[in-house]
Tab-separated table of N, CA and C in Angstrom:
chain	number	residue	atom	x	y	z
W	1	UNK	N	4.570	-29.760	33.844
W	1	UNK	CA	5.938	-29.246	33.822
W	1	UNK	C	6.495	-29.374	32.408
W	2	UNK	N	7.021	-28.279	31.746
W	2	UNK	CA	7.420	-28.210	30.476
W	2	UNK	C	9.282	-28.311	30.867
W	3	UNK	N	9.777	-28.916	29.734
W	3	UNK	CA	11.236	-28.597	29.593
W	3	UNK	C	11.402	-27.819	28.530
W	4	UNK	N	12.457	-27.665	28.274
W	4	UNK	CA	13.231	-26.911	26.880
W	4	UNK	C	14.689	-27.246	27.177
W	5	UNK	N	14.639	-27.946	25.442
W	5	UNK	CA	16.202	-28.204	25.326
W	5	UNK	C	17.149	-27.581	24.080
W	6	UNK	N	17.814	-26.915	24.182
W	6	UNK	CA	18.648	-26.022	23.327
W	6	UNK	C	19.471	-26.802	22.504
W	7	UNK	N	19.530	-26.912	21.341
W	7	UNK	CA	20.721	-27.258	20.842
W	7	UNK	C	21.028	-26.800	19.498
W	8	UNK	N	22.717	-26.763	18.894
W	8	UNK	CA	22.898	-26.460	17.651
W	8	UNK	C	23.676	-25.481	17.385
W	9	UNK	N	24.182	-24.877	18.706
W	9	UNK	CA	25.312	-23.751	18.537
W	9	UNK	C	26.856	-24.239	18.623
W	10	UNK	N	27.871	-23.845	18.692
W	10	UNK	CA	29.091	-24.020	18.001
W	10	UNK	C	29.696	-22.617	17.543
W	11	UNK	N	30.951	-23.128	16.679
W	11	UNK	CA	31.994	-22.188	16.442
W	11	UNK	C	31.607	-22.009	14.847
W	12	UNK	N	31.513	-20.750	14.089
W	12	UNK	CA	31.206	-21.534	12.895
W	12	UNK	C	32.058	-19.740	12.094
W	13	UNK	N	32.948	-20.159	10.997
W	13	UNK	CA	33.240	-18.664	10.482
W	13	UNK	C	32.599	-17.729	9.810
W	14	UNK	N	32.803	-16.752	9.855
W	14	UNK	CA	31.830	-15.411	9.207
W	14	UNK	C	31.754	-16.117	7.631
W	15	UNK	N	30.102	-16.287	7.502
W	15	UNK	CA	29.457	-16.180	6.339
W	15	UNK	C	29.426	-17.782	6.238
W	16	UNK	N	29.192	-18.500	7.625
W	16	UNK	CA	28.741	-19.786	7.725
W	16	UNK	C	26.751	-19.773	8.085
W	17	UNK	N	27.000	-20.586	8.471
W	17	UNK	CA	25.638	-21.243	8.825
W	17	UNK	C	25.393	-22.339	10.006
W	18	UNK	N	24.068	-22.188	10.588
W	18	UNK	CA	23.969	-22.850	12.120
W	18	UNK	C	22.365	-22.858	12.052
W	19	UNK	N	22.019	-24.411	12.784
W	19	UNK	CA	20.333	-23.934	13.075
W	19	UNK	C	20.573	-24.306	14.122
W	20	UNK	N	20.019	-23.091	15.276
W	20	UNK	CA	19.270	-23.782	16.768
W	20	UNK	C	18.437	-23.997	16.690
W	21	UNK	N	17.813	-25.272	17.471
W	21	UNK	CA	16.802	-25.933	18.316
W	21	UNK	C	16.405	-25.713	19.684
W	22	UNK	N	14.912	-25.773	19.374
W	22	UNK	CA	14.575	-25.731	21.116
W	22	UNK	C	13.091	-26.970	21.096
W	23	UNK	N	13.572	-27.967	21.887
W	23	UNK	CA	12.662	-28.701	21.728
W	23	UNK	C	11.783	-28.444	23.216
W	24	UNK	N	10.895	-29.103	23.117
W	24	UNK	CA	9.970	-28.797	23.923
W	24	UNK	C	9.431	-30.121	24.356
W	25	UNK	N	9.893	-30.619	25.575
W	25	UNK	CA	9.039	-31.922	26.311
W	25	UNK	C	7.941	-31.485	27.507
W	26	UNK	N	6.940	-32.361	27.482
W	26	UNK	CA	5.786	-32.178	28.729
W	26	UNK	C	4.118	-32.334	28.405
W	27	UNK	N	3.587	-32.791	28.858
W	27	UNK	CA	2.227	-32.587	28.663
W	27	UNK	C	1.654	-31.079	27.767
W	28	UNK	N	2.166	-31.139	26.464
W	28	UNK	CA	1.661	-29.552	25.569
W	28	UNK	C	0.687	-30.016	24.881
W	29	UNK	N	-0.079	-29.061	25.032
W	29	UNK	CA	-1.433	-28.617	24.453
W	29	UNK	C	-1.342	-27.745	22.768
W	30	UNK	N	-0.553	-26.650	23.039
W	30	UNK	CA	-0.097	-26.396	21.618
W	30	UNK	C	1.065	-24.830	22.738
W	31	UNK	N	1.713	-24.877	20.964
W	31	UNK	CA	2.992	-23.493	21.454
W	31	UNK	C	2.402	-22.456	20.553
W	32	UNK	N	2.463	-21.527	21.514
W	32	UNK	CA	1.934	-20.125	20.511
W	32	UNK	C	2.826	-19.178	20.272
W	33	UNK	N	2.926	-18.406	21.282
W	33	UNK	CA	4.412	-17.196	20.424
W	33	UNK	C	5.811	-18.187	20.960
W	34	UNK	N	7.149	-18.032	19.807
W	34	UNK	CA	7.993	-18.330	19.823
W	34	UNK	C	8.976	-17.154	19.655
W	35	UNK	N	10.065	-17.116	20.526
W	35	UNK	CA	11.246	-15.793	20.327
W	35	UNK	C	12.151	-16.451	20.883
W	36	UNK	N	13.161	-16.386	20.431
W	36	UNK	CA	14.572	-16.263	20.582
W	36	UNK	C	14.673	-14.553	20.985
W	37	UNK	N	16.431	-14.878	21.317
W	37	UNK	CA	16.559	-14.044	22.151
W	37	UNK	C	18.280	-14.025	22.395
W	38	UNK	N	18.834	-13.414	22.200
W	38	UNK	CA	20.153	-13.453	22.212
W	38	UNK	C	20.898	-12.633	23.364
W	39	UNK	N	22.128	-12.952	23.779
W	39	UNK	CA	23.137	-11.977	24.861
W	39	UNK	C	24.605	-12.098	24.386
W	40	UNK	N	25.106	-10.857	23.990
W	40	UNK	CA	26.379	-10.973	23.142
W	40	UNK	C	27.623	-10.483	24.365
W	41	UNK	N	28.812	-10.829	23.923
W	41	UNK	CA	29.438	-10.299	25.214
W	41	UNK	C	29.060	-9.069	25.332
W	42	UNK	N	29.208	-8.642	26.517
W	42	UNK	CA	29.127	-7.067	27.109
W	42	UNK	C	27.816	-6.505	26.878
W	43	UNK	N	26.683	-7.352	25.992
W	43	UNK	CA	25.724	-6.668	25.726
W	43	UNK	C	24.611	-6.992	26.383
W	44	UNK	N	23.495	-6.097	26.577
W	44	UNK	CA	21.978	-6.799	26.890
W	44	UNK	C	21.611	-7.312	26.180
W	45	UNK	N	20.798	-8.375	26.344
W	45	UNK	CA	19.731	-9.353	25.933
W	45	UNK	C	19.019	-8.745	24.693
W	46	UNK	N	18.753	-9.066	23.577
W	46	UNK	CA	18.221	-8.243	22.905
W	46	UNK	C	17.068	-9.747	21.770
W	47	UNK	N	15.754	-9.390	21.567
W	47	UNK	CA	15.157	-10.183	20.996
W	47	UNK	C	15.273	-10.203	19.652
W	48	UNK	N	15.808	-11.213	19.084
W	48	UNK	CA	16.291	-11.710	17.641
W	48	UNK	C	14.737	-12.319	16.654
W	49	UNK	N	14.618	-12.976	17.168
W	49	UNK	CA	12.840	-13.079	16.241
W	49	UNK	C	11.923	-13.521	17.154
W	50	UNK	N	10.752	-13.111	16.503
W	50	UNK	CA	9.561	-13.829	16.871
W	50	UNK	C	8.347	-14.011	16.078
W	51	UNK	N	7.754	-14.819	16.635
W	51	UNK	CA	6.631	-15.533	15.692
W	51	UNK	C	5.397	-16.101	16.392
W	52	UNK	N	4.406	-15.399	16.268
W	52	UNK	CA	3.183	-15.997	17.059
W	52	UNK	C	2.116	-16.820	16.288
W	53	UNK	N	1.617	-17.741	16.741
W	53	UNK	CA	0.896	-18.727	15.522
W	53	UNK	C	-0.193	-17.799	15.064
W	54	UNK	N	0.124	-18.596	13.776
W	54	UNK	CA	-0.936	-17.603	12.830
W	54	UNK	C	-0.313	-16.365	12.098
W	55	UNK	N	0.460	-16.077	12.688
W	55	UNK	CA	0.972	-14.650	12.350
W	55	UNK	C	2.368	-14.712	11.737
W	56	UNK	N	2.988	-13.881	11.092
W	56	UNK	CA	4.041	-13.353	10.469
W	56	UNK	C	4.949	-13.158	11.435
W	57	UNK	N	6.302	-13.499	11.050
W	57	UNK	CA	6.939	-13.286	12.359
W	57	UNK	C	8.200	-11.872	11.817
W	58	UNK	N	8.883	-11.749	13.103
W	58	UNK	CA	9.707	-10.625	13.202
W	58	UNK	C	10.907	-10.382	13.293
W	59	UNK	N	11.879	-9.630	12.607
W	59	UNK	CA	12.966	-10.228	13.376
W	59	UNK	C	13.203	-8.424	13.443
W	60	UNK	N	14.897	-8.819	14.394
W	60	UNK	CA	16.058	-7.626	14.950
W	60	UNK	C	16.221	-7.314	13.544
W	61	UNK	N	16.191	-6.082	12.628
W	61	UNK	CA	16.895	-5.376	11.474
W	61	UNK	C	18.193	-5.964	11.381
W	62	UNK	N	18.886	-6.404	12.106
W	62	UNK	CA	20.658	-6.607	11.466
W	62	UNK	C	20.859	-8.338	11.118
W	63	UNK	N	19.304	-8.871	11.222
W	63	UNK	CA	19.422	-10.519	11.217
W	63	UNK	C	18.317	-10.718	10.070
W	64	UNK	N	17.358	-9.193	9.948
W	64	UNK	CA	16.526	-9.333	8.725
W	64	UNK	C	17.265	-9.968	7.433
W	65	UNK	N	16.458	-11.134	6.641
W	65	UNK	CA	16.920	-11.461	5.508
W	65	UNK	C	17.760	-12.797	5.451
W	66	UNK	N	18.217	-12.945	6.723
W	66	UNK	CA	20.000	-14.054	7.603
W	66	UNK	C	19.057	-15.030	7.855
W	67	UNK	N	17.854	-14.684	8.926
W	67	UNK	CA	17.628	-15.489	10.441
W	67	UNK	C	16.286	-15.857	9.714
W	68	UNK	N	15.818	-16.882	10.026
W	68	UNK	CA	14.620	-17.778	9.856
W	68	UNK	C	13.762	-18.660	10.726
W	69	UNK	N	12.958	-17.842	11.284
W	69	UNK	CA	11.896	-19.031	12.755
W	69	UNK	C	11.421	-19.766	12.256
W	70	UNK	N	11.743	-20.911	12.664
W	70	UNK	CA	10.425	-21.933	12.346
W	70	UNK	C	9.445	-23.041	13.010
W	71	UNK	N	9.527	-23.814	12.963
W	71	UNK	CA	8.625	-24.683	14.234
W	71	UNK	C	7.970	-25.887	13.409
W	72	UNK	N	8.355	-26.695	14.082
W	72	UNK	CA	8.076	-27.969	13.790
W	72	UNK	C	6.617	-28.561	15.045
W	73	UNK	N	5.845	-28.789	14.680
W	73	UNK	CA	4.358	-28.581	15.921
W	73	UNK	C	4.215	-30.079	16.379
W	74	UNK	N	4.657	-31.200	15.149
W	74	UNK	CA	5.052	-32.293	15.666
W	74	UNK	C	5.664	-33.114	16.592
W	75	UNK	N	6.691	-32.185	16.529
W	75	UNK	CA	8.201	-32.471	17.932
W	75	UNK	C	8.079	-31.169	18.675
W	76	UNK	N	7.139	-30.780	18.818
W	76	UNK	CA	7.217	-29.816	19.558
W	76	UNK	C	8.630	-29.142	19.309
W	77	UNK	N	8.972	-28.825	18.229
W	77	UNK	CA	10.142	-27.993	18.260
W	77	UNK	C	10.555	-26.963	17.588
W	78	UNK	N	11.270	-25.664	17.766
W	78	UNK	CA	11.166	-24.634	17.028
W	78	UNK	C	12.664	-24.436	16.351
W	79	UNK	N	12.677	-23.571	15.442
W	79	UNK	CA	14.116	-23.391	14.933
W	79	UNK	C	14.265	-22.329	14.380
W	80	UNK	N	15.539	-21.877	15.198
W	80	UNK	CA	15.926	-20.569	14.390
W	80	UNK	C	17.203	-21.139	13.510
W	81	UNK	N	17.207	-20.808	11.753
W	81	UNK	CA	18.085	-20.980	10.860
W	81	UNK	C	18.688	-19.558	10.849
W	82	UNK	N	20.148	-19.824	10.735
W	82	UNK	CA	20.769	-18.737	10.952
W	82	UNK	C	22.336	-18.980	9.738
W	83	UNK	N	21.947	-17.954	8.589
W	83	UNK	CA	22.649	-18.174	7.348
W	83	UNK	C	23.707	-16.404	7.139
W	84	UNK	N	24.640	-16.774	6.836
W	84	UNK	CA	25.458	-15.405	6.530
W	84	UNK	C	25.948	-14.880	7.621
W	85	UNK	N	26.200	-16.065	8.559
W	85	UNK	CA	27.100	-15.596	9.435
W	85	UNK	C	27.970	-14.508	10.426
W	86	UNK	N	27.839	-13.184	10.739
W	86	UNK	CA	28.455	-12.418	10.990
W	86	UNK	C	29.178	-12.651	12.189
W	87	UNK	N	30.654	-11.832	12.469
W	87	UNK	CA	30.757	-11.843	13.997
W	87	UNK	C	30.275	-11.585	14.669
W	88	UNK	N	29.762	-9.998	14.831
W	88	UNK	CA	27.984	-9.771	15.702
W	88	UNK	C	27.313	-10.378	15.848
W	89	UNK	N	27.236	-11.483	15.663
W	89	UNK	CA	26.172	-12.785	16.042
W	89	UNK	C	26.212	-13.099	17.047
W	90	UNK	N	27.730	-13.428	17.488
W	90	UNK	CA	28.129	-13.718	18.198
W	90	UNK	C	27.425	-13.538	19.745
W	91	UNK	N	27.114	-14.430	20.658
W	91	UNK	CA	26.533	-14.731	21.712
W	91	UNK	C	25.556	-15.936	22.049
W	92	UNK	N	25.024	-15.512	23.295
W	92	UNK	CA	24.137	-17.117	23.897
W	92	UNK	C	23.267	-16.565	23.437
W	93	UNK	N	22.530	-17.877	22.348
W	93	UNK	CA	21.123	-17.700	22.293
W	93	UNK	C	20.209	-18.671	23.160
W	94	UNK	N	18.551	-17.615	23.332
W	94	UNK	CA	17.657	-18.523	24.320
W	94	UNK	C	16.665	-18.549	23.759
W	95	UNK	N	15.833	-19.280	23.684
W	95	UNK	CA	14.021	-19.841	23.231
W	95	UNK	C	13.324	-19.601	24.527
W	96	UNK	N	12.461	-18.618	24.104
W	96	UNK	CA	11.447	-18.986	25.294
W	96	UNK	C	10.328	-19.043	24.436
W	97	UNK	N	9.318	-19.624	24.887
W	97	UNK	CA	8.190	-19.810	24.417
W	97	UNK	C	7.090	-19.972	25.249
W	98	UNK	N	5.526	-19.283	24.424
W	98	UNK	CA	4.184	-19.474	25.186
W	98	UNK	C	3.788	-20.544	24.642
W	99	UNK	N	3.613	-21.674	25.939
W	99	UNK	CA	3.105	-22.524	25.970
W	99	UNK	C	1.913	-23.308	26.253
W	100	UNK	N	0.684	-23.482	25.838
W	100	UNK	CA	-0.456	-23.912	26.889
W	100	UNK	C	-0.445	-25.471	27.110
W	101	UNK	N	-0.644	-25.710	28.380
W	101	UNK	CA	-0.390	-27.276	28.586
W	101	UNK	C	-1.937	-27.627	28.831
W	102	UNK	N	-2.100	-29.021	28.467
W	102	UNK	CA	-3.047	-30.196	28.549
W	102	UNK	C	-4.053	-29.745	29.593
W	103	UNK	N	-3.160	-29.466	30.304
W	103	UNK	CA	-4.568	-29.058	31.825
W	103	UNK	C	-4.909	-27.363	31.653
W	104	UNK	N	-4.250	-26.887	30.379
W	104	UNK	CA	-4.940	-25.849	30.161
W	104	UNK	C	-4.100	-24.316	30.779
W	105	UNK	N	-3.526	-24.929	31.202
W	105	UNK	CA	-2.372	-23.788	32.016
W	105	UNK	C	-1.521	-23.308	31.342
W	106	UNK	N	-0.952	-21.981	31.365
W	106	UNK	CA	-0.209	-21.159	30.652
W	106	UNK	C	1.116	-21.613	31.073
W	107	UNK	N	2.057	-21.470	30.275
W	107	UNK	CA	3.643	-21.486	31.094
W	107	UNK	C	4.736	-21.007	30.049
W	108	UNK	N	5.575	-19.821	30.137
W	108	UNK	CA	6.141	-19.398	29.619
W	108	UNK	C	7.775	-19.758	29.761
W	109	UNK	N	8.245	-20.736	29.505
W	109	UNK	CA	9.472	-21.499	30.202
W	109	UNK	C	10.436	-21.319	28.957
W	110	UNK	N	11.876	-21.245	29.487
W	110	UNK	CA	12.796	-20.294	28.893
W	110	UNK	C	14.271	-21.783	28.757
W	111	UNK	N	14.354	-21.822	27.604
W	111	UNK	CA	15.704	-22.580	27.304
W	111	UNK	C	17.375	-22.403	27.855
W	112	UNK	N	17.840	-22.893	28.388
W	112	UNK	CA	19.109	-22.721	28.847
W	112	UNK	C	20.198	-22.686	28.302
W	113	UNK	N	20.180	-21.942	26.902
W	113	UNK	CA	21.340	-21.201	26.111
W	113	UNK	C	21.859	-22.198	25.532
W	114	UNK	N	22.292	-21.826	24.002
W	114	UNK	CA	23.269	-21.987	23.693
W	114	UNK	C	24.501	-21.286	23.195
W	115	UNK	N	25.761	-21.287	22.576
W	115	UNK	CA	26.364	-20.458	22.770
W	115	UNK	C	26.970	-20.381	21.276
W	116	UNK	N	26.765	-19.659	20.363
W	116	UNK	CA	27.525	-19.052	19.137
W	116	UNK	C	28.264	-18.404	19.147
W	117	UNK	N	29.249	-18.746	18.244
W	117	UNK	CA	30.733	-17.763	18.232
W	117	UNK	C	30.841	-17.971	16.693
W	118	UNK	N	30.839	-16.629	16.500
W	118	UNK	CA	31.375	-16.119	14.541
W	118	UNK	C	32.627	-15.508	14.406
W	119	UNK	N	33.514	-16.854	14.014
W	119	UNK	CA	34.889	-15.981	13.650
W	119	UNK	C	34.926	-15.123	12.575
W	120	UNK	N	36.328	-14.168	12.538
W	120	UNK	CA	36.167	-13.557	11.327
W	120	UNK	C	37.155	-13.876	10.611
């Protein structure tokens, strides 16, 4: 059984700065793709970056250049840095991540939001 714990969002003003966390507790074997994932008011869900080990990661065009994945493999934990602030930012962000656990089993388990707000 994997957890995920979110943290690091807040109120912060246009052309601030914020890093979320998503840590990761449980019998892990290793984490392979990492994405965030955002929901703004009124909007759908839309995927903000991602990053699969080994590989180059990706982001949404309007966070290109801002947003930064990263991952710490130690603490099992990943981080999106999030610099230049906009109000469009604005919404819950989520981590989900591919995970393989100890006994070898896949599990794709999804963080329980946190919530950013970019004043202007």
């Amino acid at each position: 059984q994997v957890q995920l714990r979110e943290s690091g969002g807040g109120l912060v003003q246009a052309g601030g700065s914020l890093r979320l966390s998503c840590a990761a507790s449980g019998t892990i074997l290793s984490i392979n793709t990492i994405t965030w994932y955002r929901q703004g008011p009124g909007k759908q869900r839309e995927l903000v970056a991602r990053t699969i080990q080994g590989g180059y990661p990706i982001y949404l065009d309007s966070v290109q250049g801002r947003f930064t994945i990263s991952r710490d493999n130690a603490k099992n934990t990943v981080y999106l840095q999030m610099n230049s602030l906009k109000p469009e930012d604005t919404g819950h962000y989520y981590c989900n991540l591919d995970i393989i656990l100890s006994s070898g089993r896949y599990t794709t388990p999804w963080g329980q939001g946190t919530q950013v707000i970019v004043s202007s």
